[in-house]
């Protein structure tokens, strides 16, 4: 089958690197997040902007990785990647000799690191806490791989790297959510050893429901003072 027009074809050896993101990656993070919202049929909830992503994910000074909001980027390169001790979280080599891969968005997702790299996915995670375990953990807010690069073991590489870092830091667990209709993802997570917990439900205050509580602390303090 012919590759789509304007696509870039990757074949033979390709190198994958999961690395710490920085502010230069924000345009790609924004586009990847929108693609994820499209896949999850949740574009009506998408309100992210590049400005908000920059200020919330990459404040100055930036906290150490995995102690606050941590963004990781998955880059693919047609040439070997030399791991950088300050930013590389995981890396591996893919052999695409038997199944070359056409990426129609390679140019749009050219990595800011250069060298012919393309950005293929991302992870956002941050610390949480379990009183039952009396230990911190990591919550994975987002994990996403662009469509051409799926089913290549890259999602497993990304989640394994996050879980490995949590274990190395002595954390108690790693948690995330999955949509109940996404059977492929559920099967994948269970295959990695994760428990899917049907007895729990997500509770959320957002938008107007959250805004109505503005000033509630002042009201409570005022009522207490009047007693």
PDB file of C-alpha atoms in Angstrom:
ATOM      1  CA  UNK A   1       0.000   0.000   0.000  1.00  0.00           C
ATOM      2  CA  UNK A   2       1.341   3.412  -0.965  1.00  0.00           C
ATOM      3  CA  UNK A   3       2.178   5.854   1.799  1.00  0.00           C
ATOM      4  CA  UNK A   4      -0.162   8.859   2.134  1.00  0.00           C
ATOM      5  CA  UNK A   5       0.994  11.980   0.283  1.00  0.00           C
ATOM      6  CA  UNK A   6       3.488  14.164   2.177  1.00  0.00           C
ATOM      7  CA  UNK A   7       4.100  11.436   4.761  1.00  0.00           C
ATOM      8  CA  UNK A   8       7.510  10.371   6.008  1.00  0.00           C
ATOM      9  CA  UNK A   9       8.295   6.668   5.952  1.00  0.00           C
ATOM     10  CA  UNK A  10      10.373   5.110   8.719  1.00  0.00           C
ATOM     11  CA  UNK A  11      12.006   1.749   8.077  1.00  0.00           C
ATOM     12  CA  UNK A  12      14.842  -0.344   9.407  1.00  0.00           C
ATOM     13  CA  UNK A  13      16.140   0.687  12.811  1.00  0.00           C
ATOM     14  CA  UNK A  14      14.366   3.549  14.579  1.00  0.00           C
ATOM     15  CA  UNK A  15      15.292   4.802  18.041  1.00  0.00           C
ATOM     16  CA  UNK A  16      12.725   5.833  20.659  1.00  0.00           C
ATOM     17  CA  UNK A  17      13.448   8.125  23.581  1.00  0.00           C
ATOM     18  CA  UNK A  18      11.146   9.071  26.446  1.00  0.00           C
ATOM     19  CA  UNK A  19      12.507  12.311  27.844  1.00  0.00           C
ATOM     20  CA  UNK A  20      11.596  15.176  30.110  1.00  0.00           C
ATOM     21  CA  UNK A  21       9.686  17.849  28.228  1.00  0.00           C
ATOM     22  CA  UNK A  22      10.447  21.544  28.349  1.00  0.00           C
ATOM     23  CA  UNK A  23       8.642  24.679  27.201  1.00  0.00           C
ATOM     24  CA  UNK A  24       9.739  24.113  23.600  1.00  0.00           C
ATOM     25  CA  UNK A  25       7.489  21.050  23.506  1.00  0.00           C
ATOM     26  CA  UNK A  26       4.314  22.941  24.427  1.00  0.00           C
ATOM     27  CA  UNK A  27       2.928  23.273  20.854  1.00  0.00           C
ATOM     28  CA  UNK A  28       3.201  19.510  20.396  1.00  0.00           C
ATOM     29  CA  UNK A  29       1.736  18.787  23.840  1.00  0.00           C
ATOM     30  CA  UNK A  30      -1.212  21.014  22.950  1.00  0.00           C
ATOM     31  CA  UNK A  31      -1.842  19.251  19.642  1.00  0.00           C
ATOM     32  CA  UNK A  32      -1.386  15.802  21.156  1.00  0.00           C
ATOM     33  CA  UNK A  33      -3.851  16.643  23.908  1.00  0.00           C
ATOM     34  CA  UNK A  34      -6.408  17.703  21.308  1.00  0.00           C
ATOM     35  CA  UNK A  35      -5.865  14.483  19.364  1.00  0.00           C
ATOM     36  CA  UNK A  36      -6.429  12.551  22.587  1.00  0.00           C
ATOM     37  CA  UNK A  37      -9.654  14.491  23.209  1.00  0.00           C
ATOM     38  CA  UNK A  38     -10.808  13.586  19.681  1.00  0.00           C
ATOM     39  CA  UNK A  39     -10.026   9.907  20.259  1.00  0.00           C
ATOM     40  CA  UNK A  40     -11.892   9.929  23.586  1.00  0.00           C
ATOM     41  CA  UNK A  41     -14.869  11.849  22.075  1.00  0.00           C
ATOM     42  CA  UNK A  42     -14.330  14.606  24.646  1.00  0.00           C
ATOM     43  CA  UNK A  43     -13.500  17.648  22.524  1.00  0.00           C
ATOM     44  CA  UNK A  44     -16.390  19.514  24.197  1.00  0.00           C
ATOM     45  CA  UNK A  45     -14.259  19.534  27.371  1.00  0.00           C
ATOM     46  CA  UNK A  46     -11.065  20.697  25.660  1.00  0.00           C
ATOM     47  CA  UNK A  47     -10.097  24.194  26.791  1.00  0.00           C
ATOM     48  CA  UNK A  48      -6.294  23.967  26.954  1.00  0.00           C
ATOM     49  CA  UNK A  49      -4.135  26.730  25.501  1.00  0.00           C
ATOM     50  CA  UNK A  50      -0.412  26.825  24.868  1.00  0.00           C
ATOM     51  CA  UNK A  51      -0.101  29.728  27.310  1.00  0.00           C
ATOM     52  CA  UNK A  52      -1.801  27.815  30.126  1.00  0.00           C
ATOM     53  CA  UNK A  53       0.249  24.695  29.428  1.00  0.00           C
ATOM     54  CA  UNK A  54       3.448  26.706  29.574  1.00  0.00           C
ATOM     55  CA  UNK A  55       2.674  28.462  32.848  1.00  0.00           C
ATOM     56  CA  UNK A  56       1.312  25.387  34.649  1.00  0.00           C
ATOM     57  CA  UNK A  57       3.680  22.687  33.405  1.00  0.00           C
ATOM     58  CA  UNK A  58       6.883  24.711  33.230  1.00  0.00           C
ATOM     59  CA  UNK A  59       6.951  27.305  36.024  1.00  0.00           C
ATOM     60  CA  UNK A  60      10.153  29.050  37.024  1.00  0.00           C
ATOM     61  CA  UNK A  61      11.928  27.679  38.912  1.00  0.00           C
ATOM     62  CA  UNK A  62      10.969  24.220  37.687  1.00  0.00           C
ATOM     63  CA  UNK A  63      10.516  21.621  40.466  1.00  0.00           C
ATOM     64  CA  UNK A  64      12.518  18.373  40.227  1.00  0.00           C
ATOM     65  CA  UNK A  65      10.901  15.706  38.017  1.00  0.00           C
ATOM     66  CA  UNK A  66       8.147  13.590  39.604  1.00  0.00           C
ATOM     67  CA  UNK A  67       7.777  15.980  42.566  1.00  0.00           C
ATOM     68  CA  UNK A  68       5.156  18.091  40.773  1.00  0.00           C
ATOM     69  CA  UNK A  69       3.473  18.124  37.360  1.00  0.00           C
ATOM     70  CA  UNK A  70       5.862  16.215  35.089  1.00  0.00           C
ATOM     71  CA  UNK A  71       5.567  16.118  31.303  1.00  0.00           C
ATOM     72  CA  UNK A  72       7.394  13.450  29.308  1.00  0.00           C
ATOM     73  CA  UNK A  73       7.788  13.431  25.527  1.00  0.00           C
ATOM     74  CA  UNK A  74       8.199  10.407  23.261  1.00  0.00           C
ATOM     75  CA  UNK A  75      10.548  11.139  20.351  1.00  0.00           C
ATOM     76  CA  UNK A  76      11.439   8.793  17.474  1.00  0.00           C
ATOM     77  CA  UNK A  77      14.646   9.160  15.487  1.00  0.00           C
ATOM     78  CA  UNK A  78      15.976   7.514  12.317  1.00  0.00           C
ATOM     79  CA  UNK A  79      19.460   7.663  13.821  1.00  0.00           C
ATOM     80  CA  UNK A  80      20.789   6.518  17.201  1.00  0.00           C
ATOM     81  CA  UNK A  81      19.958   8.740  20.168  1.00  0.00           C
ATOM     82  CA  UNK A  82      22.649   9.267  22.769  1.00  0.00           C
ATOM     83  CA  UNK A  83      20.889   9.217  26.165  1.00  0.00           C
ATOM     84  CA  UNK A  84      21.154  12.432  28.164  1.00  0.00           C
ATOM     85  CA  UNK A  85      21.460  11.757  31.885  1.00  0.00           C
ATOM     86  CA  UNK A  86      19.637  14.998  32.664  1.00  0.00           C
ATOM     87  CA  UNK A  87      16.559  14.331  30.538  1.00  0.00           C
ATOM     88  CA  UNK A  88      16.323  10.757  29.190  1.00  0.00           C
ATOM     89  CA  UNK A  89      13.872   8.595  31.128  1.00  0.00           C
ATOM     90  CA  UNK A  90      13.894   5.526  28.842  1.00  0.00           C
ATOM     91  CA  UNK A  91      15.039   4.526  25.368  1.00  0.00           C
ATOM     92  CA  UNK A  92      14.831   1.556  23.024  1.00  0.00           C
ATOM     93  CA  UNK A  93      15.427   0.524  19.436  1.00  0.00           C
ATOM     94  CA  UNK A  94      12.603  -0.510  17.090  1.00  0.00           C
ATOM     95  CA  UNK A  95      13.139  -2.734  14.074  1.00  0.00           C
ATOM     96  CA  UNK A  96      10.757  -1.638  11.330  1.00  0.00           C
ATOM     97  CA  UNK A  97      12.431  -3.674   8.583  1.00  0.00           C
ATOM     98  CA  UNK A  98       9.453  -5.993   8.176  1.00  0.00           C
ATOM     99  CA  UNK A  99       6.808  -3.278   8.520  1.00  0.00           C
ATOM    100  CA  UNK A 100       7.861   0.230   7.457  1.00  0.00           C
ATOM    101  CA  UNK A 101       5.797   2.972   9.035  1.00  0.00           C
ATOM    102  CA  UNK A 102       4.326   5.970   7.213  1.00  0.00           C
ATOM    103  CA  UNK A 103       3.794   9.034   9.401  1.00  0.00           C
ATOM    104  CA  UNK A 104       1.657  11.643   7.600  1.00  0.00           C
ATOM    105  CA  UNK A 105       2.187  14.156  10.425  1.00  0.00           C
ATOM    106  CA  UNK A 106       5.946  13.796  10.755  1.00  0.00           C
ATOM    107  CA  UNK A 107       6.647  17.319   9.508  1.00  0.00           C
ATOM    108  CA  UNK A 108       4.017  18.872  11.790  1.00  0.00           C
ATOM    109  CA  UNK A 109       5.441  16.978  14.760  1.00  0.00           C
ATOM    110  CA  UNK A 110       9.134  17.586  14.072  1.00  0.00           C
ATOM    111  CA  UNK A 111      10.821  17.506  17.463  1.00  0.00           C
ATOM    112  CA  UNK A 112      12.371  20.743  18.723  1.00  0.00           C
ATOM    113  CA  UNK A 113      15.433  18.609  19.521  1.00  0.00           C
ATOM    114  CA  UNK A 114      16.132  18.374  15.771  1.00  0.00           C
ATOM    115  CA  UNK A 115      18.144  15.604  14.124  1.00  0.00           C
ATOM    116  CA  UNK A 116      15.179  14.280  12.136  1.00  0.00           C
ATOM    117  CA  UNK A 117      13.310  13.319  15.300  1.00  0.00           C
ATOM    118  CA  UNK A 118       9.525  13.325  15.419  1.00  0.00           C
ATOM    119  CA  UNK A 119       7.351  13.557  18.512  1.00  0.00           C
ATOM    120  CA  UNK A 120       4.968  10.616  18.736  1.00  0.00           C
ATOM    121  CA  UNK A 121       3.421  10.816  22.202  1.00  0.00           C
ATOM    122  CA  UNK A 122       3.465  12.188  25.717  1.00  0.00           C
ATOM    123  CA  UNK A 123       2.805  11.442  29.379  1.00  0.00           C
ATOM    124  CA  UNK A 124       1.643  13.812  32.113  1.00  0.00           C
ATOM    125  CA  UNK A 125       1.948  12.620  35.713  1.00  0.00           C
ATOM    126  CA  UNK A 126       2.136  14.099  39.203  1.00  0.00           C
ATOM    127  CA  UNK A 127       2.430  12.927  42.819  1.00  0.00           C
ATOM    128  CA  UNK A 128      -0.534  11.894  44.934  1.00  0.00           C
ATOM    129  CA  UNK A 129      -0.730  10.309  48.358  1.00  0.00           C
ATOM    130  CA  UNK A 130      -2.223   7.181  49.942  1.00  0.00           C
ATOM    131  CA  UNK A 131      -3.058   7.391  53.638  1.00  0.00           C
ATOM    132  CA  UNK A 132      -3.709   3.639  53.633  1.00  0.00           C
ATOM    133  CA  UNK A 133      -0.136   3.013  52.508  1.00  0.00           C
ATOM    134  CA  UNK A 134       1.297   6.159  54.126  1.00  0.00           C
ATOM    135  CA  UNK A 135       3.257   6.663  50.928  1.00  0.00           C
ATOM    136  CA  UNK A 136       3.244   9.010  47.971  1.00  0.00           C
ATOM    137  CA  UNK A 137       2.403   7.677  44.534  1.00  0.00           C
ATOM    138  CA  UNK A 138       2.164   8.884  40.954  1.00  0.00           C
ATOM    139  CA  UNK A 139      -1.053   9.690  39.124  1.00  0.00           C
ATOM    140  CA  UNK A 140      -0.897   9.444  35.331  1.00  0.00           C
ATOM    141  CA  UNK A 141      -3.204  12.140  33.993  1.00  0.00           C
ATOM    142  CA  UNK A 142      -2.504  11.437  30.316  1.00  0.00           C
ATOM    143  CA  UNK A 143      -0.663   8.841  28.275  1.00  0.00           C
ATOM    144  CA  UNK A 144      -1.026   9.053  24.517  1.00  0.00           C
ATOM    145  CA  UNK A 145       0.666   7.784  21.351  1.00  0.00           C
ATOM    146  CA  UNK A 146      -0.173   9.140  17.904  1.00  0.00           C
ATOM    147  CA  UNK A 147      -2.041   6.685  15.661  1.00  0.00           C
ATOM    148  CA  UNK A 148       0.791   5.726  13.231  1.00  0.00           C
ATOM    149  CA  UNK A 149       3.050   4.703  16.120  1.00  0.00           C
ATOM    150  CA  UNK A 150       0.593   2.545  18.070  1.00  0.00           C
ATOM    151  CA  UNK A 151       0.988  -1.209  18.548  1.00  0.00           C
ATOM    152  CA  UNK A 152       4.779  -0.893  18.482  1.00  0.00           C
ATOM    153  CA  UNK A 153       5.329  -1.388  22.224  1.00  0.00           C
ATOM    154  CA  UNK A 154       5.747   2.333  22.839  1.00  0.00           C
ATOM    155  CA  UNK A 155       2.820   2.700  25.238  1.00  0.00           C
ATOM    156  CA  UNK A 156       4.235  -0.145  27.300  1.00  0.00           C
ATOM    157  CA  UNK A 157       7.648   1.527  27.252  1.00  0.00           C
ATOM    158  CA  UNK A 158       6.155   4.797  28.507  1.00  0.00           C
ATOM    159  CA  UNK A 159       4.009   3.334  31.277  1.00  0.00           C
ATOM    160  CA  UNK A 160       6.801   0.971  32.350  1.00  0.00           C
ATOM    161  CA  UNK A 161       9.179   3.922  32.652  1.00  0.00           C
ATOM    162  CA  UNK A 162       6.773   5.854  34.870  1.00  0.00           C
ATOM    163  CA  UNK A 163       6.094   2.784  37.020  1.00  0.00           C
ATOM    164  CA  UNK A 164       9.800   2.088  37.258  1.00  0.00           C
ATOM    165  CA  UNK A 165      10.549   5.603  38.412  1.00  0.00           C
ATOM    166  CA  UNK A 166       7.786   5.388  41.046  1.00  0.00           C
ATOM    167  CA  UNK A 167       9.237   2.122  42.355  1.00  0.00           C
ATOM    168  CA  UNK A 168      12.753   3.569  42.443  1.00  0.00           C
ATOM    169  CA  UNK A 169      11.462   6.545  44.454  1.00  0.00           C
ATOM    170  CA  UNK A 170       9.860   4.226  47.005  1.00  0.00           C
ATOM    171  CA  UNK A 171       6.327   5.219  46.077  1.00  0.00           C
ATOM    172  CA  UNK A 172       3.361   3.036  46.934  1.00  0.00           C
ATOM    173  CA  UNK A 173       1.473   2.877  43.644  1.00  0.00           C
ATOM    174  CA  UNK A 174       0.759   4.327  40.212  1.00  0.00           C
ATOM    175  CA  UNK A 175      -2.824   5.122  39.260  1.00  0.00           C
ATOM    176  CA  UNK A 176      -4.713   6.373  36.220  1.00  0.00           C
ATOM    177  CA  UNK A 177      -8.195   6.324  34.678  1.00  0.00           C
ATOM    178  CA  UNK A 178      -9.504   4.565  31.578  1.00  0.00           C
ATOM    179  CA  UNK A 179     -12.787   5.041  29.739  1.00  0.00           C
ATOM    180  CA  UNK A 180     -15.111   2.087  30.255  1.00  0.00           C
ATOM    181  CA  UNK A 181     -15.666   1.615  26.498  1.00  0.00           C
ATOM    182  CA  UNK A 182     -11.941   1.462  25.682  1.00  0.00           C
ATOM    183  CA  UNK A 183     -11.575  -2.307  25.861  1.00  0.00           C
ATOM    184  CA  UNK A 184      -8.226  -2.313  24.048  1.00  0.00           C
ATOM    185  CA  UNK A 185      -6.741  -0.013  26.684  1.00  0.00           C
ATOM    186  CA  UNK A 186      -8.291  -1.989  29.545  1.00  0.00           C
ATOM    187  CA  UNK A 187      -6.884  -5.247  28.175  1.00  0.00           C
ATOM    188  CA  UNK A 188      -3.484  -3.589  27.713  1.00  0.00           C
ATOM    189  CA  UNK A 189      -3.393  -2.272  31.278  1.00  0.00           C
ATOM    190  CA  UNK A 190      -4.511  -5.587  32.736  1.00  0.00           C
ATOM    191  CA  UNK A 191      -1.818  -7.288  30.662  1.00  0.00           C
ATOM    192  CA  UNK A 192       0.720  -5.045  32.381  1.00  0.00           C
ATOM    193  CA  UNK A 193      -0.520  -6.248  35.767  1.00  0.00           C
ATOM    194  CA  UNK A 194      -2.784  -3.313  36.653  1.00  0.00           C
ATOM    195  CA  UNK A 195      -6.018  -3.817  38.591  1.00  0.00           C
ATOM    196  CA  UNK A 196      -9.062  -2.148  37.046  1.00  0.00           C
ATOM    197  CA  UNK A 197     -11.291  -1.167  39.978  1.00  0.00           C
ATOM    198  CA  UNK A 198     -15.000  -1.207  39.003  1.00  0.00           C
ATOM    199  CA  UNK A 199     -16.142  -0.407  42.548  1.00  0.00           C
ATOM    200  CA  UNK A 200     -14.697   3.132  42.396  1.00  0.00           C
ATOM    201  CA  UNK A 201     -16.222   6.167  40.632  1.00  0.00           C
ATOM    202  CA  UNK A 202     -14.638   9.497  39.730  1.00  0.00           C
ATOM    203  CA  UNK A 203     -16.118  12.514  41.528  1.00  0.00           C
ATOM    204  CA  UNK A 204     -15.403  15.936  40.038  1.00  0.00           C
ATOM    205  CA  UNK A 205     -16.141  19.593  40.686  1.00  0.00           C
ATOM    206  CA  UNK A 206     -15.369  21.770  37.657  1.00  0.00           C
ATOM    207  CA  UNK A 207     -16.525  24.898  35.899  1.00  0.00           C
ATOM    208  CA  UNK A 208     -19.588  26.573  37.412  1.00  0.00           C
ATOM    209  CA  UNK A 209     -19.981  23.802  39.991  1.00  0.00           C
ATOM    210  CA  UNK A 210     -16.512  24.624  41.317  1.00  0.00           C
ATOM    211  CA  UNK A 211     -16.770  28.399  40.938  1.00  0.00           C
ATOM    212  CA  UNK A 212     -19.808  28.618  43.217  1.00  0.00           C
ATOM    213  CA  UNK A 213     -17.535  27.746  46.135  1.00  0.00           C
ATOM    214  CA  UNK A 214     -15.410  30.875  45.691  1.00  0.00           C
ATOM    215  CA  UNK A 215     -15.402  32.772  48.957  1.00  0.00           C
ATOM    216  CA  UNK A 216     -16.687  29.826  50.966  1.00  0.00           C
ATOM    217  CA  UNK A 217     -13.580  29.904  53.193  1.00  0.00           C
ATOM    218  CA  UNK A 218     -14.190  33.540  54.060  1.00  0.00           C
ATOM    219  CA  UNK A 219     -17.857  32.834  54.782  1.00  0.00           C
ATOM    220  CA  UNK A 220     -16.940  29.924  57.045  1.00  0.00           C
ATOM    221  CA  UNK A 221     -14.356  32.014  58.892  1.00  0.00           C
ATOM    222  CA  UNK A 222     -16.833  34.850  59.301  1.00  0.00           C
ATOM    223  CA  UNK A 223     -19.517  32.548  60.659  1.00  0.00           C
ATOM    224  CA  UNK A 224     -17.121  31.055  63.170  1.00  0.00           C
ATOM    225  CA  UNK A 225     -16.008  34.486  64.350  1.00  0.00           C
ATOM    226  CA  UNK A 226     -19.622  35.510  64.922  1.00  0.00           C
ATOM    227  CA  UNK A 227     -20.377  32.541  67.196  1.00  0.00           C
TER     228      UNK A 227
END
